[in-house]
């Protein structure tokens, strides 16, 4: 399974990226990130404390990762701390220090676990759901048709969310098994370029660049994507005056926390 790992560069200027994406989210959906999360999950973040644990497994600690998480946790109004030690020692430390929620990531799973109510979530699912939700709330959409590009763990979770909310989901993925699974389990339609169908709402979830082509999109459409690198080529974005919601970490983390509160 391919997964793009974050780099320290992705997490630079998180504050600026957050501000810009929140502004776009508000403009294209009418609600800001906090409002979307609260109505999506019916929860409001309270006074929980989040213990963030650096993990050295696999490719090891990503500089800026845990400090970015702490920044986000505090931005969302929660208390947080990073354990002094990594891994199991850090876990013991965080739980002993009274953390209500534990956040940690290795190269495969990034999880948040609420120790008080036993809810647990992966970043894949929370990210898929929130980016799909944002795409589906496009104010200017002229139908309930929505295109999902990529049916990996993030894309599948988002597609599932959209189907459950009554959208007509069209999807593509070069992986035939992923596509078949989504057709069989979710009842989505496959999208192929020959369809000549264009979308005003696009949820892109691939680790690849340039997955969005001119044939797929309406002018002034919305592309919502957590995928790094961005699937929308800048020249197409410009030509079609596309609104783009893309941000490396905050939106997914906000979704994770709201989903387990
Ligand atoms: O503790 C650390 O510093 C590292 N073990 C963190 C590793 C995180 C790896 N995961 C990713 O890079 C992302 N795919 C996580 C999700 C980003 C939000 N879309
Ligand atoms: Mg991409």
Coordinates of N, CA and C in Angstrom, one line a residue, residues 41-256:
X41 N -20.3 15.5 13.4 CA -20.2 14.5 14.4 C -21.2 14.7 15.6
X42 N -21.8 15.9 15.6 CA -22.6 16.3 16.7 C -21.8 16.4 18.0
X43 N -20.6 16.8 18.0 CA -19.8 16.9 19.2 C -19.1 18.3 19.2
X44 N -18.8 18.7 20.4 CA -18.0 19.9 20.6 C -16.8 19.6 21.5
X45 N -15.7 20.0 21.1 CA -14.5 19.7 21.9 C -14.6 20.5 23.2
X46 N -14.2 19.8 24.3 CA -14.3 20.4 25.6 C -13.0 20.6 26.3
X47 N -12.8 20.1 27.5 CA -11.6 20.4 28.2 C -10.6 19.2 28.3
X48 N -10.7 18.3 27.3 CA -9.9 17.2 27.3 C -8.4 17.5 27.2
X49 N -7.5 16.7 27.7 CA -6.1 16.8 27.5 C -5.6 15.8 26.6
X50 N -4.8 16.2 25.6 CA -4.3 15.2 24.6 C -2.8 15.0 24.8
X51 N -2.5 13.7 25.0 CA -1.1 13.3 25.2 C -0.6 12.9 23.8
X52 N 0.5 13.5 23.3 CA 1.0 13.2 22.0 C 2.4 12.5 22.1
X53 N 2.5 11.4 21.5 CA 3.7 10.5 21.7 C 4.5 10.4 20.5
X54 N 5.7 10.8 20.4 CA 6.6 10.6 19.3 C 6.9 9.1 19.1
X55 N 6.8 8.6 17.9 CA 7.1 7.2 17.7 C 8.3 7.0 16.8
X56 N 9.2 6.1 17.2 CA 10.4 6.0 16.4 C 10.4 4.8 15.4
X57 N 9.4 4.0 15.4 CA 9.3 2.8 14.5 C 9.4 3.2 13.0
X58 N 9.9 2.3 12.2 CA 9.9 2.5 10.8 C 10.8 3.6 10.4
X59 N 10.3 4.6 9.7 CA 11.1 5.7 9.3 C 11.4 6.7 10.4
X60 N 10.8 6.5 11.5 CA 11.2 7.3 12.7 C 10.5 8.6 12.9
X61 N 11.0 9.3 13.8 CA 10.3 10.6 14.2 C 10.5 11.6 13.0
X62 N 9.4 12.2 12.7 CA 9.3 13.3 11.6 C 9.4 14.6 12.4
X63 N 10.5 15.4 12.1 CA 10.6 16.6 12.8 C 9.4 17.5 12.5
X64 N 8.9 18.2 13.5 CA 7.7 19.0 13.3 C 6.4 18.3 13.5
X65 N 6.4 16.9 13.4 CA 5.1 16.2 13.5 C 4.4 16.4 14.8
X66 N 5.1 16.0 15.9 CA 4.4 16.1 17.2 C 4.2 17.6 17.6
X67 N 5.1 18.4 17.2 CA 4.9 19.9 17.6 C 3.8 20.4 16.8
X68 N 3.6 20.0 15.5 CA 2.4 20.4 14.7 C 1.1 19.9 15.4
X69 N 1.1 18.7 15.8 CA -0.1 18.2 16.5 C -0.4 19.0 17.7
X70 N 0.6 19.3 18.5 CA 0.4 20.1 19.7 C -0.2 21.5 19.3
X71 N 0.3 22.1 18.3 CA -0.2 23.4 17.8 C -1.7 23.2 17.4
X72 N -2.0 22.2 16.7 CA -3.4 22.0 16.3 C -4.3 21.7 17.4
X73 N -3.9 20.9 18.4 CA -4.7 20.6 19.6 C -5.0 21.9 20.3
X74 N -4.0 22.7 20.4 CA -4.2 24.0 21.2 C -5.1 25.0 20.3
X75 N -4.9 25.0 19.0 CA -5.7 25.8 18.2 C -7.2 25.4 18.3
X76 N -7.4 24.1 18.5 CA -8.8 23.6 18.6 C -9.4 23.9 20.0
X77 N -8.6 24.4 20.9 CA -9.0 24.8 22.2 C -8.8 23.7 23.3
X78 N -8.1 22.6 22.9 CA -7.8 21.6 23.9 C -6.5 21.8 24.6
X79 N -6.3 21.1 25.7 CA -4.9 21.1 26.3 C -4.1 20.0 25.7
X80 N -2.8 20.1 25.6 CA -2.0 19.0 25.1 C -0.6 19.1 25.6
X81 N 0.1 17.9 25.5 CA 1.5 17.9 25.8 C 2.1 16.8 24.9
X82 N 3.4 16.9 24.7 CA 4.2 15.9 24.0 C 5.0 15.1 25.1
X83 N 4.9 13.8 25.1 CA 5.7 13.1 26.1 C 7.2 13.3 25.9
X84 N 7.9 13.2 27.0 CA 9.3 13.5 26.9 C 10.0 12.3 26.1
X85 N 9.6 11.1 26.4 CA 10.2 9.9 25.8 C 9.3 9.4 24.7
X86 N 9.8 8.8 23.6 CA 9.0 8.2 22.6 C 8.4 6.8 23.0
X87 N 7.6 6.3 22.1 CA 7.2 4.9 22.1 C 6.5 4.5 23.4
X88 N 6.7 3.2 23.8 CA 6.0 2.7 25.0 C 6.3 3.5 26.3
X89 N 7.5 3.9 26.4 CA 7.8 4.8 27.6 C 7.0 6.1 27.6
X90 N 6.9 6.6 26.4 CA 6.1 7.9 26.2 C 4.6 7.6 26.5
X91 N 4.1 6.5 26.1 CA 2.7 6.1 26.3 C 2.4 6.0 27.8
X92 N 3.3 5.3 28.5 CA 3.2 5.2 30.0 C 3.2 6.5 30.6
X93 N 4.1 7.4 30.1 CA 4.3 8.7 30.7 C 3.0 9.5 30.5
X94 N 2.5 9.5 29.2 CA 1.3 10.3 28.9 C 0.0 9.9 29.7
X95 N -0.2 8.5 29.8 CA -1.3 8.0 30.5 C -1.2 8.4 32.0
X96 N 0.0 8.2 32.5 CA 0.3 8.5 33.9 C 0.1 10.0 34.2
X97 N 0.3 10.8 33.3 CA 0.2 12.3 33.5 C -1.2 12.7 33.3
X98 N -2.2 11.8 33.0 CA -3.6 12.1 33.0 C -4.2 12.5 31.6
X99 N -3.5 12.1 30.6 CA -4.0 12.4 29.2 C -5.4 11.7 29.1
X100 N -6.4 12.4 28.5 CA -7.7 11.8 28.2 C -7.6 11.1 26.9
X101 N -6.9 11.7 26.0 CA -6.8 11.3 24.6 C -5.3 11.1 24.2
X102 N -5.0 10.0 23.6 CA -3.6 9.7 23.1 C -3.6 9.8 21.6
X103 N -2.6 10.6 21.1 CA -2.4 10.6 19.6 C -1.0 10.2 19.3
X104 N -0.9 9.3 18.3 CA 0.5 8.9 17.9 C 0.4 8.2 16.5
X105 N 1.5 8.2 15.8 CA 1.6 7.7 14.5 C 2.8 7.0 14.2
X106 N 2.7 5.8 13.5 CA 3.9 5.2 12.9 C 3.7 5.4 11.4
X107 N 4.4 4.7 10.6 CA 4.3 4.9 9.1 C 3.0 4.4 8.5
X108 N 2.3 3.6 9.2 CA 1.0 3.0 8.7 C -0.2 3.6 9.2
X109 N -0.3 3.8 10.5 CA -1.5 4.3 11.1 C -1.2 5.5 12.0
X110 N -2.0 6.5 11.9 CA -2.0 7.7 12.8 C -3.3 7.6 13.5
X111 N -3.3 7.5 14.8 CA -4.5 7.3 15.6 C -4.7 8.2 16.7
X112 N -6.0 8.4 17.0 CA -6.4 9.1 18.3 C -7.3 8.2 19.1
X113 N -7.0 8.0 20.3 CA -7.7 7.1 21.2 C -8.2 7.9 22.4
X114 N -9.5 7.9 22.6 CA -10.1 8.5 23.8 C -10.1 7.5 24.9
X115 N -9.3 7.7 25.9 CA -9.2 6.7 27.0 C -10.5 6.7 27.9
X116 N -11.3 7.8 27.8 CA -12.4 7.9 28.7 C -13.6 7.1 28.1
X117 N -13.8 7.2 26.8 CA -15.0 6.5 26.3 C -14.7 5.4 25.3
X118 N -13.4 5.1 25.2 CA -12.8 4.0 24.5 C -13.0 4.1 22.9
X119 N -13.3 5.3 22.5 CA -13.4 5.5 21.0 C -12.0 5.6 20.4
X120 N -11.9 5.1 19.2 CA -10.6 5.2 18.6 C -10.8 5.4 17.1
X121 N -9.9 6.2 16.5 CA -10.1 6.6 15.1 C -8.7 6.6 14.4
X122 N -8.7 6.2 13.1 CA -7.5 6.4 12.3 C -7.6 7.7 11.5
X123 N -6.5 8.2 11.2 CA -6.4 9.5 10.4 C -7.0 9.2 9.0
X124 N -6.8 8.0 8.5 CA -7.4 7.7 7.1 C -8.9 7.9 7.1
X125 N -9.6 7.3 8.0 CA -11.0 7.4 8.0 C -11.5 8.8 8.3
X126 N -10.9 9.5 9.3 CA -11.3 10.8 9.7 C -11.1 11.8 8.6
X127 N -9.9 11.6 7.9 CA -9.6 12.5 6.8 C -10.5 12.3 5.6
X128 N -10.8 11.0 5.3 CA -11.7 10.8 4.1 C -13.0 11.4 4.4
X129 N -13.5 11.2 5.6 CA -14.9 11.7 5.9 C -14.9 13.2 5.8
X130 N -14.0 13.9 6.4 CA -14.1 15.4 6.4 C -13.8 16.0 5.0
X131 N -12.9 15.5 4.3 CA -12.7 16.1 3.0 C -13.8 15.8 2.0
X132 N -14.4 14.6 2.1 CA -15.6 14.3 1.4 C -16.7 15.2 1.8
X133 N -16.9 15.4 3.1 CA -18.0 16.2 3.6 C -17.8 17.6 3.0
X134 N -16.6 18.1 3.1 CA -16.3 19.5 2.6 C -16.7 19.6 1.1
X135 N -16.2 18.6 0.3 CA -16.6 18.6 -1.1 C -18.1 18.6 -1.3
X136 N -18.8 17.8 -0.5 CA -20.2 17.7 -0.7 C -21.0 18.9 -0.3
X137 N -20.4 19.8 0.4 CA -21.1 20.9 0.9 C -20.9 22.2 0.0
X138 N -20.4 21.9 -1.2 CA -20.2 23.0 -2.1 C -21.5 23.7 -2.4
X139 N -21.5 25.0 -2.1 CA -22.7 25.8 -2.2 C -23.2 25.9 -3.7
X140 N -22.3 25.9 -4.6 CA -22.6 26.2 -6.0 C -22.9 24.9 -6.8
X141 N -22.9 23.8 -6.1 CA -23.1 22.5 -6.8 C -24.5 22.5 -7.5
X142 N -24.5 22.0 -8.7 CA -25.8 21.9 -9.4 C -26.5 20.6 -9.4
X143 N -25.8 19.6 -8.8 CA -26.5 18.3 -8.7 C -25.9 17.5 -7.5
X144 N -26.3 16.3 -7.2 CA -25.7 15.5 -6.2 C -24.6 14.6 -6.7
X145 N -24.2 14.8 -7.9 CA -23.1 14.0 -8.4 C -21.8 14.5 -7.9
X146 N -21.0 13.5 -7.5 CA -19.6 13.8 -6.9 C -18.6 12.8 -7.4
X147 N -17.4 13.3 -7.7 CA -16.4 12.4 -8.2 C -15.4 12.2 -7.1
X148 N -15.1 10.9 -6.9 CA -14.0 10.5 -5.9 C -12.9 9.9 -6.7
X149 N -11.7 10.5 -6.6 CA -10.5 10.0 -7.3 C -9.6 9.3 -6.3
X150 N -9.5 8.0 -6.4 CA -8.7 7.3 -5.4 C -9.6 6.6 -4.4
X151 N -9.4 5.2 -4.3 CA -10.3 4.5 -3.4 C -9.4 3.7 -2.4
X152 N -8.3 4.2 -2.0 CA -7.6 3.6 -0.9 C -8.3 3.8 0.4
X153 N -7.6 3.8 1.5 CA -8.2 3.9 2.8 C -9.0 5.2 3.0
X154 N -8.3 6.3 2.5 CA -8.9 7.6 2.7 C -10.1 7.8 1.7
X155 N -9.9 7.4 0.5 CA -10.9 7.6 -0.6 C -12.1 6.7 -0.3
X156 N -11.9 5.5 0.2 CA -13.0 4.6 0.4 C -13.9 5.1 1.6
X157 N -13.2 5.6 2.6 CA -14.0 6.1 3.8 C -14.8 7.3 3.4
X158 N -14.2 8.2 2.5 CA -15.0 9.3 2.0 C -16.1 8.9 1.1
X159 N -15.9 8.0 0.2 CA -16.9 7.5 -0.7 C -18.1 6.9 0.1
X160 N -17.8 6.2 1.1 CA -18.8 5.5 2.0 C -19.6 6.6 2.7
X161 N -19.0 7.6 3.2 CA -19.7 8.7 3.8 C -20.6 9.4 2.8
X162 N -20.2 9.6 1.6 CA -21.0 10.3 0.6 C -22.2 9.5 0.2
X163 N -22.0 8.2 0.0 CA -23.1 7.3 -0.3 C -24.1 7.3 0.8
X164 N -23.7 7.2 2.1 CA -24.6 7.3 3.2 C -25.4 8.6 3.3
X165 N -24.8 9.6 2.7 CA -25.5 10.9 2.7 C -26.3 11.2 1.4
X166 N -26.5 10.2 0.6 CA -27.4 10.3 -0.5 C -26.8 10.9 -1.7
X167 N -25.5 11.0 -1.9 CA -24.9 11.6 -3.1 C -24.7 10.5 -4.1
X168 N -24.7 10.9 -5.4 CA -24.4 10.0 -6.5 C -22.9 10.0 -6.7
X169 N -22.3 8.9 -6.2 CA -20.8 8.8 -6.2 C -20.3 8.1 -7.4
X170 N -19.4 8.8 -8.1 CA -18.7 8.2 -9.3 C -17.2 8.2 -8.8
X171 N -16.6 7.1 -9.1 CA -15.2 7.0 -8.6 C -14.3 6.3 -9.6
X172 N -13.0 6.6 -9.5 CA -12.0 5.9 -10.3 C -10.8 5.6 -9.5
X173 N -10.1 4.5 -9.9 CA -8.9 4.1 -9.2 C -8.2 3.1 -10.2
X174 N -7.0 3.3 -10.5 CA -6.3 2.4 -11.4 C -6.3 0.9 -10.9
X175 N -6.5 0.8 -9.6 CA -6.5 -0.5 -8.9 C -7.9 -1.1 -9.1
X176 N -8.0 -2.2 -9.9 CA -9.2 -2.8 -10.2 C -9.9 -3.4 -9.0
X177 N -9.1 -3.9 -8.1 CA -9.7 -4.5 -6.9 C -10.3 -3.5 -6.0
X178 N -9.7 -2.3 -5.8 CA -10.3 -1.3 -5.0 C -11.6 -0.8 -5.6
X179 N -11.6 -0.7 -7.0 CA -12.8 -0.2 -7.7 C -13.9 -1.2 -7.5
X180 N -13.6 -2.5 -7.7 CA -14.6 -3.5 -7.6 C -15.2 -3.6 -6.2
X181 N -14.3 -3.4 -5.2 CA -14.8 -3.5 -3.8 C -15.7 -2.3 -3.5
X182 N -15.4 -1.1 -4.0 CA -16.3 0.0 -3.8 C -17.6 -0.1 -4.6
X183 N -17.6 -0.7 -5.8 CA -18.8 -0.9 -6.5 C -19.7 -1.9 -5.8
X184 N -19.1 -3.0 -5.3 CA -19.8 -4.1 -4.6 C -20.3 -3.7 -3.3
X185 N -19.5 -3.0 -2.5 CA -19.8 -2.8 -1.1 C -20.6 -1.5 -0.9
X186 N -20.3 -0.5 -1.8 CA -20.9 0.8 -1.6 C -22.0 1.1 -2.7
X187 N -21.9 0.4 -3.8 CA -22.8 0.7 -4.9 C -22.5 2.0 -5.6
X188 N -21.2 2.4 -5.6 CA -20.8 3.6 -6.4 C -20.8 3.2 -7.9
X189 N -20.8 4.2 -8.7 CA -20.6 4.0 -10.2 C -19.1 4.3 -10.5
X190 N -18.6 3.5 -11.5 CA -17.3 3.8 -11.9 C -17.3 4.9 -12.9
X191 N -16.3 5.8 -12.7 CA -16.1 6.9 -13.7 C -15.0 6.5 -14.6
X192 N -15.3 6.7 -15.9 CA -14.2 6.5 -16.9 C -14.2 7.7 -17.8
X193 N -13.0 8.1 -18.2 CA -12.8 9.4 -18.9 C -13.7 9.5 -20.1
X194 N -14.0 8.4 -20.7 CA -14.8 8.4 -21.9 C -16.3 8.8 -21.7
X195 N -16.6 8.9 -20.4 CA -18.0 9.2 -20.0 C -18.4 10.6 -20.4
X196 N -17.4 11.5 -20.6 CA -17.7 12.9 -20.9 C -18.5 13.6 -19.9
X197 N -18.4 13.0 -18.7 CA -19.2 13.6 -17.6 C -18.3 14.6 -16.8
X198 N -18.8 15.7 -16.4 CA -18.0 16.7 -15.7 C -18.6 17.0 -14.3
X199 N -17.8 17.2 -13.4 CA -18.3 17.3 -12.0 C -18.0 18.7 -11.4
X200 N -18.9 19.2 -10.5 CA -18.6 20.4 -9.8 C -18.1 20.1 -8.4
X201 N -18.2 18.9 -8.0 CA -17.6 18.5 -6.7 C -16.7 17.3 -6.8
X202 N -15.4 17.5 -6.4 CA -14.4 16.5 -6.6 C -13.7 16.3 -5.2
X203 N -13.7 15.0 -4.8 CA -12.9 14.6 -3.6 C -11.8 13.8 -4.1
X204 N -10.5 14.2 -4.0 CA -9.4 13.5 -4.5 C -8.6 13.0 -3.3
X205 N -8.2 11.7 -3.4 CA -7.5 11.1 -2.3 C -6.4 10.1 -2.8
X206 N -5.4 10.7 -3.5 CA -4.4 9.8 -4.0 C -3.0 10.4 -3.6
X207 N -2.0 9.6 -3.5 CA -0.7 10.1 -3.2 C 0.1 10.6 -4.5
X208 N -0.7 10.8 -5.5 CA -0.1 11.2 -6.8 C -0.5 12.7 -7.2
X209 N 0.4 13.2 -8.1 CA 0.1 14.5 -8.7 C -0.7 14.3 -10.0
X210 N -1.3 15.4 -10.4 CA -1.9 15.4 -11.8 C -2.9 14.3 -12.0
X211 N -3.7 14.0 -11.0 CA -4.8 13.0 -11.2 C -6.1 13.7 -11.8
X212 N -6.1 15.0 -11.7 CA -7.3 15.7 -12.2 C -7.1 16.2 -13.6
X213 N -8.0 15.9 -14.5 CA -7.8 16.3 -15.9 C -8.9 17.2 -16.3
X214 N -8.8 17.9 -17.4 CA -9.8 18.9 -17.9 C -11.1 18.3 -18.1
X215 N -11.1 17.0 -18.6 CA -12.4 16.4 -19.0 C -13.3 16.1 -17.8
X216 N -12.7 16.1 -16.6 CA -13.5 15.7 -15.4 C -14.2 16.8 -14.7
X217 N -13.8 18.1 -15.0 CA -14.3 19.2 -14.1 C -15.1 20.2 -14.8
X218 N -16.1 20.8 -14.1 CA -16.8 22.0 -14.6 C -16.0 23.2 -14.2
X219 N -16.3 24.2 -14.9 CA -15.7 25.5 -14.5 C -16.1 25.9 -13.1
X220 N -15.3 26.5 -12.3 CA -15.6 26.9 -11.0 C -16.1 25.8 -10.1
X221 N -15.4 24.7 -10.2 CA -15.8 23.5 -9.3 C -15.0 23.6 -8.0
X222 N -15.3 22.7 -7.1 CA -14.6 22.6 -5.9 C -13.8 21.3 -5.9
X223 N -12.5 21.4 -5.6 CA -11.7 20.2 -5.4 C -11.2 20.2 -3.9
X224 N -11.6 19.1 -3.2 CA -11.3 18.9 -1.8 C -10.3 17.7 -1.7
X225 N -9.1 18.0 -1.3 CA -8.1 16.9 -1.3 C -7.1 17.0 -0.2
X226 N -6.9 15.9 0.6 CA -5.8 15.8 1.5 C -4.5 15.3 0.9
X227 N -4.6 14.9 -0.4 CA -3.5 14.2 -1.0 C -2.3 15.1 -1.3
X228 N -1.1 14.7 -0.8 CA 0.1 15.4 -1.1 C 0.9 14.5 -2.0
X229 N 1.4 14.8 -3.1 CA 1.2 16.1 -3.7 C -0.2 16.4 -4.3
X230 N -0.5 17.6 -4.6 CA -1.8 18.0 -5.0 C -2.2 17.3 -6.3
X231 N -3.4 16.8 -6.5 CA -3.8 16.1 -7.7 C -4.2 17.1 -8.8
X232 N -4.4 18.4 -8.4 CA -4.8 19.4 -9.4 C -3.6 20.1 -10.0
X233 N -3.4 20.0 -11.3 CA -2.3 20.7 -11.9 C -2.6 22.2 -11.8
X234 N -1.7 23.1 -11.4 CA -2.0 24.5 -11.2 C -2.6 25.2 -12.4
X235 N -2.1 24.8 -13.6 CA -2.6 25.5 -14.8 C -4.1 25.2 -15.0
X236 N -4.5 23.9 -14.7 CA -5.9 23.6 -14.8 C -6.7 24.3 -13.8
X237 N -6.2 24.4 -12.6 CA -6.9 25.1 -11.5 C -7.2 26.5 -11.9
X238 N -6.2 27.1 -12.5 CA -6.3 28.5 -12.9 C -7.3 28.7 -14.1
X239 N -7.2 27.8 -15.1 CA -8.0 27.9 -16.3 C -9.5 27.7 -16.0
X240 N -9.8 26.8 -15.0 CA -11.2 26.5 -14.7 C -11.6 27.2 -13.4
X241 N -10.8 28.1 -12.9 CA -11.1 28.8 -11.7 C -11.6 27.9 -10.6
X242 N -10.8 26.9 -10.3 CA -11.2 25.9 -9.3 C -10.9 26.4 -7.9
X243 N -11.9 26.1 -7.0 CA -11.6 26.4 -5.6 C -11.0 25.1 -5.0
X244 N -9.9 25.3 -4.3 CA -9.1 24.1 -3.8 C -9.0 24.2 -2.3
X245 N -9.5 23.1 -1.7 CA -9.2 22.9 -0.3 C -8.2 21.8 -0.1
X246 N -7.0 22.2 0.4 CA -5.9 21.3 0.6 C -5.0 21.8 1.7
X247 N -4.7 20.9 2.6 CA -4.0 21.4 3.8 C -3.4 20.1 4.4
X248 N -2.2 20.1 4.9 CA -1.5 18.8 5.2 C -2.0 18.1 6.5
X249 N -2.5 18.8 7.5 CA -2.7 18.1 8.7 C -3.9 18.5 9.6
X250 N -4.2 19.8 9.6 CA -5.1 20.4 10.6 C -6.5 19.8 10.4
X251 N -7.0 19.8 9.1 CA -8.4 19.4 8.8 C -8.6 18.0 9.3
X252 N -7.7 17.1 8.9 CA -7.8 15.7 9.3 C -7.8 15.5 10.8
X253 N -6.9 16.3 11.5 CA -6.8 16.1 13.0 C -8.1 16.7 13.6
X254 N -8.6 17.8 13.1 CA -9.9 18.3 13.7 C -11.0 17.2 13.6
X255 N -11.0 16.6 12.4 CA -12.0 15.5 12.2 C -11.8 14.4 13.2
X256 N -10.5 13.9 13.3 CA -10.2 12.8 14.3 C -10.7 13.1 15.7

